[in-house]
Short mmCIF file of C-alpha atoms and ligand atoms in Angstrom, two decimals:
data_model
loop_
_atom_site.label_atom_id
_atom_site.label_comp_id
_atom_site.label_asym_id
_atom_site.label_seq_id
_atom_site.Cartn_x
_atom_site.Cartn_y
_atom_site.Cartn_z
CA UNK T 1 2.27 14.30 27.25
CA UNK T 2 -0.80 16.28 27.31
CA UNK T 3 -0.09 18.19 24.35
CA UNK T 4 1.41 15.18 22.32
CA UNK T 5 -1.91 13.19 22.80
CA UNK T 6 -4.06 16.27 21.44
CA UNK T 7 -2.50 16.74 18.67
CA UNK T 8 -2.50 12.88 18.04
CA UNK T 9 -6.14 13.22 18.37
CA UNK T 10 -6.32 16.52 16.23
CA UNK T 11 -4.29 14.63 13.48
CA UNK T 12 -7.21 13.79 10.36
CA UNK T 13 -5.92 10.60 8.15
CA UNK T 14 -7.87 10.51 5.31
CA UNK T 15 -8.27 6.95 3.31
CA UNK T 16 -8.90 6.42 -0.26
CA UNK T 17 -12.17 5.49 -2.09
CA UNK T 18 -9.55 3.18 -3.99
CA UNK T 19 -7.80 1.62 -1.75
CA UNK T 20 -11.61 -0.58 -0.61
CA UNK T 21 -11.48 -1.29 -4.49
CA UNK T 22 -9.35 -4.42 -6.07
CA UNK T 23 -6.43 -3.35 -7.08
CA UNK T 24 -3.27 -4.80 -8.52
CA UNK T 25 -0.63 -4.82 -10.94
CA UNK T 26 -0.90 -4.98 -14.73
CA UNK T 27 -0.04 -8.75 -14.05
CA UNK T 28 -3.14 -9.35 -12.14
CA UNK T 29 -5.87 -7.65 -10.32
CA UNK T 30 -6.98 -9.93 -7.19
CA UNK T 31 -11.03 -10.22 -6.22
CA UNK T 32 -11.73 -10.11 -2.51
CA UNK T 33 -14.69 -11.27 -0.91
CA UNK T 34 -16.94 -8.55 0.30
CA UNK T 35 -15.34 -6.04 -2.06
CA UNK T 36 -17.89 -3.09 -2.36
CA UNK T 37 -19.40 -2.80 -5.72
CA UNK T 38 -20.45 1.00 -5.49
CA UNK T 39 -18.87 4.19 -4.12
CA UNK T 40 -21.61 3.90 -1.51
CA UNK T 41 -20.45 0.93 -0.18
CA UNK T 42 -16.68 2.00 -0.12
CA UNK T 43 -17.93 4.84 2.40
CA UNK T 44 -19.47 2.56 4.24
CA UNK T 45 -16.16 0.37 5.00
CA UNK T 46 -13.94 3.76 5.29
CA UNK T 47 -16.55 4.71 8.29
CA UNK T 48 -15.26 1.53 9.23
CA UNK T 49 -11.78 2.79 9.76
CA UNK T 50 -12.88 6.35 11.64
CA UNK T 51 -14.99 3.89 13.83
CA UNK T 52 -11.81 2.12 15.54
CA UNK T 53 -9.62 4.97 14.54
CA UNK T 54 -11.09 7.75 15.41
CA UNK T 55 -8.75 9.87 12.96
CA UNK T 56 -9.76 9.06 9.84
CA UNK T 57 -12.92 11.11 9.09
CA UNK T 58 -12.95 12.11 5.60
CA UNK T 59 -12.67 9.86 2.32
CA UNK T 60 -11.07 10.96 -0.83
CA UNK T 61 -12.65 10.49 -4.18
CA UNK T 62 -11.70 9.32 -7.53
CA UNK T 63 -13.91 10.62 -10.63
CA UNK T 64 -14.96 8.43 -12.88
CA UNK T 65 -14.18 5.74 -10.84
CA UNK T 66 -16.57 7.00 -7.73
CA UNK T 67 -19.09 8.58 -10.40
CA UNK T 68 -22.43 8.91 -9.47
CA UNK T 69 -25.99 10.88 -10.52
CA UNK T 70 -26.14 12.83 -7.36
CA UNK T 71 -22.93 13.91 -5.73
CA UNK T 72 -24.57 15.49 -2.77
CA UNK T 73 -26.50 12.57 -1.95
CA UNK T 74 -23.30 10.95 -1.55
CA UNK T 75 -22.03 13.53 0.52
CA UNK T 76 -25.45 13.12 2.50
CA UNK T 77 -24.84 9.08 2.65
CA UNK T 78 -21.07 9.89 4.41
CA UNK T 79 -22.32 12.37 7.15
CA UNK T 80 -24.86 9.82 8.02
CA UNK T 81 -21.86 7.09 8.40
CA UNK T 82 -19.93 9.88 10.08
CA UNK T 83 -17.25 10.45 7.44
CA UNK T 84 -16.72 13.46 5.08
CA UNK T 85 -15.86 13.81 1.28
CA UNK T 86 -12.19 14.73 1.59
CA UNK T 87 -10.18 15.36 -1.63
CA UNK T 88 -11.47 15.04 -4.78
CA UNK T 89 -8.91 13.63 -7.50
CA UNK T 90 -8.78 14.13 -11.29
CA UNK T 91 -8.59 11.12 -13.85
CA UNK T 92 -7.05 11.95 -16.91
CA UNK T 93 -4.90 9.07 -17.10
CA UNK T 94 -7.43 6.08 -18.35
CA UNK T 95 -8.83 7.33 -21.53
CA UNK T 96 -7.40 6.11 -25.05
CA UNK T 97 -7.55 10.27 -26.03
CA UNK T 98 -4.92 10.62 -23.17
CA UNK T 99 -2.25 7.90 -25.29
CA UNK T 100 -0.33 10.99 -25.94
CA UNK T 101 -1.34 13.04 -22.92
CA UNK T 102 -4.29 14.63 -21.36
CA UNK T 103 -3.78 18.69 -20.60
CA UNK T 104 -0.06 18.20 -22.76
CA UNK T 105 -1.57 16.60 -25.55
CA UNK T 106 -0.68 18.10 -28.77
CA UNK T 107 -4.16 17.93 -30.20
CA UNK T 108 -5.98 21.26 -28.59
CA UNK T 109 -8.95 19.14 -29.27
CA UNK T 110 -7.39 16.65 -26.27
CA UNK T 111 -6.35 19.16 -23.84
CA UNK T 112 -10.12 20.41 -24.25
CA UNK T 113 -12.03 17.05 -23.46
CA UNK T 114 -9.11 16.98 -20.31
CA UNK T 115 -9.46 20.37 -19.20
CA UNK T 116 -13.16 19.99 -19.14
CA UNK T 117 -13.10 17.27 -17.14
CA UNK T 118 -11.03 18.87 -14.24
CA UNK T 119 -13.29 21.40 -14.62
CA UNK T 120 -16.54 18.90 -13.87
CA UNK T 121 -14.32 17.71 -10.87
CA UNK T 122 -14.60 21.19 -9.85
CA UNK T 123 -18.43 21.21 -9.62
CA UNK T 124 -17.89 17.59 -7.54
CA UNK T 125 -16.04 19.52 -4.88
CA UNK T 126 -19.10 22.09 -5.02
CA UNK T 127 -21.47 19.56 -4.85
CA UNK T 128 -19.72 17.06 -2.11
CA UNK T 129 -18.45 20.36 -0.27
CA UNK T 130 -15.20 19.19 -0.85
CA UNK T 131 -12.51 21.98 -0.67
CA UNK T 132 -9.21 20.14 -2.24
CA UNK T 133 -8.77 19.13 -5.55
CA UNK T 134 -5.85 16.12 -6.24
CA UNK T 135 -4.30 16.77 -9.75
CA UNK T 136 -1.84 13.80 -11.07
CA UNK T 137 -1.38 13.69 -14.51
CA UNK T 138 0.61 10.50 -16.05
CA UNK T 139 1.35 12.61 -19.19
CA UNK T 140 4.70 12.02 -20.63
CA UNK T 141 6.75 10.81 -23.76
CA UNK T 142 8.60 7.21 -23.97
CA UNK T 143 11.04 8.39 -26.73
CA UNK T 144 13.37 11.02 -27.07
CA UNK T 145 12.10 13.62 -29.60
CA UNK T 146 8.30 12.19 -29.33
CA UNK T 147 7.10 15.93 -28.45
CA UNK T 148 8.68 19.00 -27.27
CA UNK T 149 9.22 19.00 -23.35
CA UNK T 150 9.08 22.54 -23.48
CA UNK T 151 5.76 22.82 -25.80
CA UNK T 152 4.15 20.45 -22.67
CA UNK T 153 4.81 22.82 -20.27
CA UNK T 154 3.28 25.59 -22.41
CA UNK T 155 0.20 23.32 -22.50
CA UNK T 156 0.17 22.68 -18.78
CA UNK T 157 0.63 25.94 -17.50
CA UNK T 158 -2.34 27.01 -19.44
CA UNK T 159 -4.66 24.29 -18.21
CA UNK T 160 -3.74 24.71 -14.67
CA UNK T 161 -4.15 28.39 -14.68
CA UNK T 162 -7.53 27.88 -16.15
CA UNK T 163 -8.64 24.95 -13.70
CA UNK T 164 -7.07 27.50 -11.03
CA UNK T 165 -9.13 30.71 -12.25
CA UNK T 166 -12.17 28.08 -11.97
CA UNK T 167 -11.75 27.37 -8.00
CA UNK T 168 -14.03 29.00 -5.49
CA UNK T 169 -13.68 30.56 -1.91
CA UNK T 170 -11.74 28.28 0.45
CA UNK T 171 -10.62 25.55 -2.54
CA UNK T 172 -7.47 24.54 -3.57
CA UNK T 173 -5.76 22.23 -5.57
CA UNK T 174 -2.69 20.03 -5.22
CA UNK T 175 -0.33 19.33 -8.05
CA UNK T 176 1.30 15.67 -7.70
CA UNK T 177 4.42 14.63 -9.32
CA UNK T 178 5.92 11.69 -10.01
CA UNK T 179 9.44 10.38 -11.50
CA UNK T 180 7.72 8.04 -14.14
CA UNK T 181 5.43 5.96 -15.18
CA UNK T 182 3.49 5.10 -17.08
CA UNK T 183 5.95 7.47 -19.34
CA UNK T 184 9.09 5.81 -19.45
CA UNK T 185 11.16 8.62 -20.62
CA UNK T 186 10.21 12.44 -19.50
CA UNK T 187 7.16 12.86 -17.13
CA UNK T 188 5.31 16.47 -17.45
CA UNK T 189 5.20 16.67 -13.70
CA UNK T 190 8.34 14.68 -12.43
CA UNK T 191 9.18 16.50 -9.35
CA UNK T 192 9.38 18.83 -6.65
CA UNK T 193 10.08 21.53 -7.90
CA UNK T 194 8.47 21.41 -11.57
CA UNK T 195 5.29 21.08 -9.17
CA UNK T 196 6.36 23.71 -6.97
CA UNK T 197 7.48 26.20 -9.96
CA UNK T 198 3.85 25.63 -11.38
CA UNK T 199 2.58 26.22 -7.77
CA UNK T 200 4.34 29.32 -7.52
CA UNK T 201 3.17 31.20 -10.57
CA UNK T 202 -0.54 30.25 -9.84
CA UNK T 203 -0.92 31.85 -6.41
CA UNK T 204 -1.73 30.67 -2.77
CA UNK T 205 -4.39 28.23 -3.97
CA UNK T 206 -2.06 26.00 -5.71
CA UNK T 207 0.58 23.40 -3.81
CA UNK T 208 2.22 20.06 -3.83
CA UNK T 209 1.30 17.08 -2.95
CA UNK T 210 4.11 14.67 -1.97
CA UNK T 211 3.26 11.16 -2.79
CA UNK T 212 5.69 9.12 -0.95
CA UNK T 213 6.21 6.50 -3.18
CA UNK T 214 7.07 8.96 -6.06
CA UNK T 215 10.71 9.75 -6.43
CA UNK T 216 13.99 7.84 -7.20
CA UNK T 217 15.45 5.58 -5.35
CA UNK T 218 17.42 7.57 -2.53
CA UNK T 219 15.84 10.55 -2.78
CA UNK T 220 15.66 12.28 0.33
CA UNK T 221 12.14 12.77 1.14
CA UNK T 222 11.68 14.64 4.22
CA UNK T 223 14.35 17.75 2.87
CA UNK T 224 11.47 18.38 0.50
CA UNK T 225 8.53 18.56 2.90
CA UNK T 226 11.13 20.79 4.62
CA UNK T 227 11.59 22.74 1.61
CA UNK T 228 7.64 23.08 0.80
CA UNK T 229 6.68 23.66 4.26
CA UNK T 230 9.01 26.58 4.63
CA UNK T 231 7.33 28.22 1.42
CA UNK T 232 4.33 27.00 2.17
CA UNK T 233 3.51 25.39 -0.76
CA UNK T 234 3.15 21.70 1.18
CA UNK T 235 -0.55 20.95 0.59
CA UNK T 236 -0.32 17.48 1.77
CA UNK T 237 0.90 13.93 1.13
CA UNK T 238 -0.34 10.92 -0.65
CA UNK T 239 1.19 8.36 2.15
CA UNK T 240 2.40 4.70 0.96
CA UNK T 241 5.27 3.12 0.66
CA UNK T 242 7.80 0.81 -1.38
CA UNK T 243 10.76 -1.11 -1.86
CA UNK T 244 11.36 -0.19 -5.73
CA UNK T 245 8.82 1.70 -7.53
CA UNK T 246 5.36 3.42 -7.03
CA UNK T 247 4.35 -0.04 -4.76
CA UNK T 248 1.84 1.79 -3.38
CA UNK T 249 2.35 -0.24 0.12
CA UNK T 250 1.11 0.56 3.29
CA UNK T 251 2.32 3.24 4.29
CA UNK T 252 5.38 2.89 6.89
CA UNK T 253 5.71 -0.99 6.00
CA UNK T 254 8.99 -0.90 3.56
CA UNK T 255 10.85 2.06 5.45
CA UNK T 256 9.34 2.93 9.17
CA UNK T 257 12.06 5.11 9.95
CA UNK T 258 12.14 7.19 6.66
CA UNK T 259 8.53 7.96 7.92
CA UNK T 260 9.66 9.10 11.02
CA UNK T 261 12.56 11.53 9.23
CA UNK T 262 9.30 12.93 7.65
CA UNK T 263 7.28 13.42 10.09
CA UNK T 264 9.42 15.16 12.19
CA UNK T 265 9.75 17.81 9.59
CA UNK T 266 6.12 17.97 9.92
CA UNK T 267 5.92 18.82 13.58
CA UNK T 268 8.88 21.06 13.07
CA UNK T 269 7.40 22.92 10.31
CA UNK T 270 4.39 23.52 11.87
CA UNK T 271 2.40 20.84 9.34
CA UNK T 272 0.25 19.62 11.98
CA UNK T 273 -1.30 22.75 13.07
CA UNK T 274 -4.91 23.08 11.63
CA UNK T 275 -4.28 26.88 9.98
CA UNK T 276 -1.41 24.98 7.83
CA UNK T 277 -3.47 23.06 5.97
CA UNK T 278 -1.86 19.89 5.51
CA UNK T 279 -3.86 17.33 3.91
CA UNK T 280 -2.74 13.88 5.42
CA UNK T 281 -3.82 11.25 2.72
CA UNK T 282 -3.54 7.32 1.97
CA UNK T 283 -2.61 6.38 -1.34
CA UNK T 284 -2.31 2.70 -1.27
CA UNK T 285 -3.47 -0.23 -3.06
CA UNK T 286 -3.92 -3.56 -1.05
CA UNK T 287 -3.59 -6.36 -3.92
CA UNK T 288 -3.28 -9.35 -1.60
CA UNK T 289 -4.18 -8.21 1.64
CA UNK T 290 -7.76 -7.39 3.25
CA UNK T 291 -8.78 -3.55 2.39
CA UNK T 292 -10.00 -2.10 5.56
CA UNK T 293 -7.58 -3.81 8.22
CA UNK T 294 -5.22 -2.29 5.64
CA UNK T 295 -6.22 0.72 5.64
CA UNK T 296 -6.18 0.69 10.09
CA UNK T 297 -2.70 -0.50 10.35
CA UNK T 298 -1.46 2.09 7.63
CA UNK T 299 -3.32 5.02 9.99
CA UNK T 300 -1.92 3.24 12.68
CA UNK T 301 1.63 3.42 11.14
CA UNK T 302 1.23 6.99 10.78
CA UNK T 303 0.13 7.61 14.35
CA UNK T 304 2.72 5.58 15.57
CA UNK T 305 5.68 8.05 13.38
CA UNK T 306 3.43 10.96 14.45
CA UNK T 307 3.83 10.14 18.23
CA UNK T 308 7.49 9.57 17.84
CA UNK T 309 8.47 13.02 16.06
CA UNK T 310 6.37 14.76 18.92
CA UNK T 311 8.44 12.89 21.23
CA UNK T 312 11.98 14.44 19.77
CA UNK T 313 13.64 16.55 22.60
CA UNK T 314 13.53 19.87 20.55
CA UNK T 315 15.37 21.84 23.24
CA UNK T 316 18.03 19.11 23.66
CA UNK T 317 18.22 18.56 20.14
CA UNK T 318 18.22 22.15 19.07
CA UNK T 319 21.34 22.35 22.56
CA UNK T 320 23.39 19.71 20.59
CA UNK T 321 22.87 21.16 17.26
CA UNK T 322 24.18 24.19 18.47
CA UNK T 323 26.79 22.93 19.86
CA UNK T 324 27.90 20.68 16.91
CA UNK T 325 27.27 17.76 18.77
CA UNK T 326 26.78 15.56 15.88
CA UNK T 327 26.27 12.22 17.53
CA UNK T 328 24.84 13.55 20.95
CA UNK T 329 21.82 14.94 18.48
CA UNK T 330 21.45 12.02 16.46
CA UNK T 331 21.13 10.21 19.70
CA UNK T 332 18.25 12.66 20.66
CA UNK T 333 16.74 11.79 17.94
CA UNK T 334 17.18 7.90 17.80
CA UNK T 335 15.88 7.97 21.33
CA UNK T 336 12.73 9.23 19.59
CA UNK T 337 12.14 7.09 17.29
CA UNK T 338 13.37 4.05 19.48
CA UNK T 339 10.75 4.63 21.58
CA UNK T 340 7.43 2.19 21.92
CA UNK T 341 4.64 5.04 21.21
CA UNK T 342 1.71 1.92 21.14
CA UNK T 343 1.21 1.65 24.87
CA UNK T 344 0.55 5.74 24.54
CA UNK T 345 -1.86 5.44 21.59
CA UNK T 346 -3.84 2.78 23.06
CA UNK T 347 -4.21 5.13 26.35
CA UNK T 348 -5.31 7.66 23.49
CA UNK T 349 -7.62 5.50 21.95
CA UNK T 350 -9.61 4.57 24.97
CA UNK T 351 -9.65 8.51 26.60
CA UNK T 352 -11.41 8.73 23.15
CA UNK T 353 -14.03 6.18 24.01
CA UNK T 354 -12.15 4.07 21.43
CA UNK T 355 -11.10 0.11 21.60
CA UNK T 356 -7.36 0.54 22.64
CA UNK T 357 -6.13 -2.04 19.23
CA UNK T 358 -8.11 -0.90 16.48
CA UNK T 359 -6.92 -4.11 14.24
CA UNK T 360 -8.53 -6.69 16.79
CA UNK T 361 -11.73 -4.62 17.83
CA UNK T 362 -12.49 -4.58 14.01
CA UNK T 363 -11.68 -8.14 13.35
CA UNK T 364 -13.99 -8.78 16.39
CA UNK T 365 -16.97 -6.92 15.06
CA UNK T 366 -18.01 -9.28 12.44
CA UNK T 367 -18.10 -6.68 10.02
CA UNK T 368 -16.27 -8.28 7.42
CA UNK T 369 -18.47 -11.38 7.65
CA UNK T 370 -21.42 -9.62 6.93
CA UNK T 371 -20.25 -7.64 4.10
CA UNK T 372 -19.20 -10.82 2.68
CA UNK T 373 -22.49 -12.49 2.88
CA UNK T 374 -24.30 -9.47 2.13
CA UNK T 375 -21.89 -8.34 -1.18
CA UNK T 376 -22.88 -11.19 -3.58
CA UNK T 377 -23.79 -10.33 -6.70
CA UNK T 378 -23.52 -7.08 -8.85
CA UNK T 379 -19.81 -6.28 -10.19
CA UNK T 380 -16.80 -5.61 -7.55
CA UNK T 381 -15.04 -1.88 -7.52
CA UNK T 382 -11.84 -1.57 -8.88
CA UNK T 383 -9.44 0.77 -10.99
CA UNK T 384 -10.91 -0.46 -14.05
CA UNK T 385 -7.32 -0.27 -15.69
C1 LRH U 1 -0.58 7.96 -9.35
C2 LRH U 1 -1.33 8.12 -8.06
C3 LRH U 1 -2.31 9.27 -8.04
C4 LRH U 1 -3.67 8.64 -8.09
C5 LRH U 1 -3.41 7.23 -8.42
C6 LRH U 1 -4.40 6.28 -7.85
O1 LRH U 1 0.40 6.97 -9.23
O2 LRH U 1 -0.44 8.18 -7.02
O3 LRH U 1 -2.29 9.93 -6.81
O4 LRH U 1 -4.55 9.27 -8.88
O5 LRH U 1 -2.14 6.96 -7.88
MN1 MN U 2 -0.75 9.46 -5.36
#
């Protein structure tokens, strides 16, 4: 048990600037009380979630939304509140240039202006110390014949290998795909393996980033972070989850076990060993829920999948494998996942000096009562979509 609850502990969640924003649907984006109203404040309620956590020290970034004049002030303002800046991530997707595509776009005057700006998010990684770099592009085409798929490519693979040549010692970045939207017809970056196939002709400081809430319907998930691991081109994950579409739920609410599946391929494939690399990241948006108890149960529901795949029998699994034993290893592995992992992660918790249920120490501290009183005025955070 020993060496399950280290590398519990070892395990680094890292939460989104965005996710302590409003957020919502093109139908309606909610305002919540005590919403922070500068990125400065967001860090301040994602310490929040490393305080009762313990796991989730670093915060991702989104540029412009988390712009600021001085970048390593902010990155001063974190280590004070004992969080880091974790992955910076591109915008290229909110900017009426980008109607026809950001890096793809057929105008070379367009793929400038978006290629620059990668390029600036670049010096934020310098200047936060960051050392990851999130690259999602929602280029596309709606119509069949708009542009030429192949042309797109072209355009891509030259602003990647540019953005690439442009990274320093230690950096990376992560290429995200995603099936669609807000193209409706052929995304740039769809999948797997157009990601990986990019990935691959860069070098070793380019992977994929699985979001989780980016493929069809069916799609089996966890073969790819099998696939990615083995090549090691699995840079990390953007974890949510849904029932149809990019929902952006917490993660592990809509499909627990499907978490699980993935995370075992994880511990199998070595992902949760420091030297691999494997960036562990929220992507979520809470719409009608309150942000930072949000953002503790999702780490929670990743902790609680973690524990289970370390609890898989390997040697009786790998026995029954062997021996063909179809149902005798799917039992191994049910017995996993069927298994309460709380009362082990509260034991966890408090050998860390930590309150053993995050969710009610938090909603004990008063925290959000303060930041309610205290957040009046000024103009809320959100994804200014
Ligand atoms: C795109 C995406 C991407 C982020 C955005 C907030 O759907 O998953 O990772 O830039 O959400
Ligand atoms: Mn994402």
């Amino acid at each position: 048990m020993t060496d399950i609850k280290a590398a519990l502990r070892a395990q680094h969640i890292e939460t989104p600037s965005w996710a302590y924003g409003n957020s919502g649907t093109r139908f309606k984006v909610f305002a919540q009380r005590g919403v922070p109203r500068d990125p400065y404040e967001k860090l301040a309620d994602a310490a929040q979630v490393h305080a009762y956590t313990g796991v989730a020290p670093t915060v991702a970034l989104h540029i412009p939304w988390d712009k600021v004049d001085d970048y390593a002030d902010l990155a001063r303002h974190a280590r004070e509140l004992g969080v880091g800046i974790g992955a910076i991530n591109s915008n290229v997707f909110q900017d009426d240039d980008y109607m026809l595509g950001s890096v793809t776009h057929p105008s070379a005057r367009v793929r400038r202006k978006a290629t620059d700006h990668l390029l600036e998010c670049v010096d934020i990684m310098d200047a936060t110390g960051s050392d990851t770099l999130k690259l999602w592009f929602s280029d596309g085409i709606n119509y069949p014949g708009q542009d030429d798929i192949r042309a797109r490519q072209d355009r891509l693979a030259d602003s990647l290998a540019e953005v690439y040549g442009r990274l320093g010692e230690g950096q990376r970045f992560l290429l995200e795909y995603k099936l669609f939207e807000p193209a409706f017809y052929a995304t740039d970056v769809p999948d797997w393996g157009t990601a990986y196939a990019h990935c691959v002709k860069l070098g070793p400081k380019a992977q994929v980033v699985v979001d989780t809430g980016h493929h069809a319907p069916g799609t089996n998930i966890e073969f790819i972070v099998a696939f990615l691991l083995r090549e090691g081109k699995l840079g990390g994950f953007d974890f949510n989850s849904r029932f149809y579409a990019d929902d952006d739920l917490m993660v592990g609410a809509a499909d627990p076990f499907q978490l699980f599946r993935i995370m075992f391929e994880v511990v199998r494939g070595g992902g949760l060993d420091a030297e691999t690399g494997v960036a562990f990241m929220l992507d979520q948006c809470h719409n009608i829920e309150p942000k930072i108890p949000g953002q503790i149960r999702s780490v929670m529901n990743v902790q609680e999948a973690t524990a289970k795949a370390l609890l898989v029998d390997r040697d009786a699994l790998a026995a029954a494998q062997t021996e063909g034993d179809v149902l005798g290893a799917n039992a191994v592995f049910m017995d996993a996942y069927n298994t309460d992992v709380r009362p082990l992660l509260a034991e966890l918790r408090e050998e860390m000096g930590l309150a053993p249920d995050p969710m009610t120490a938090y909603a004990k501290s008063g925290y959000f009562e303060k930041i309610a009183a205290d957040r009046v005025g000024g103009t809320q955070a959100g994804w200014g979509a």
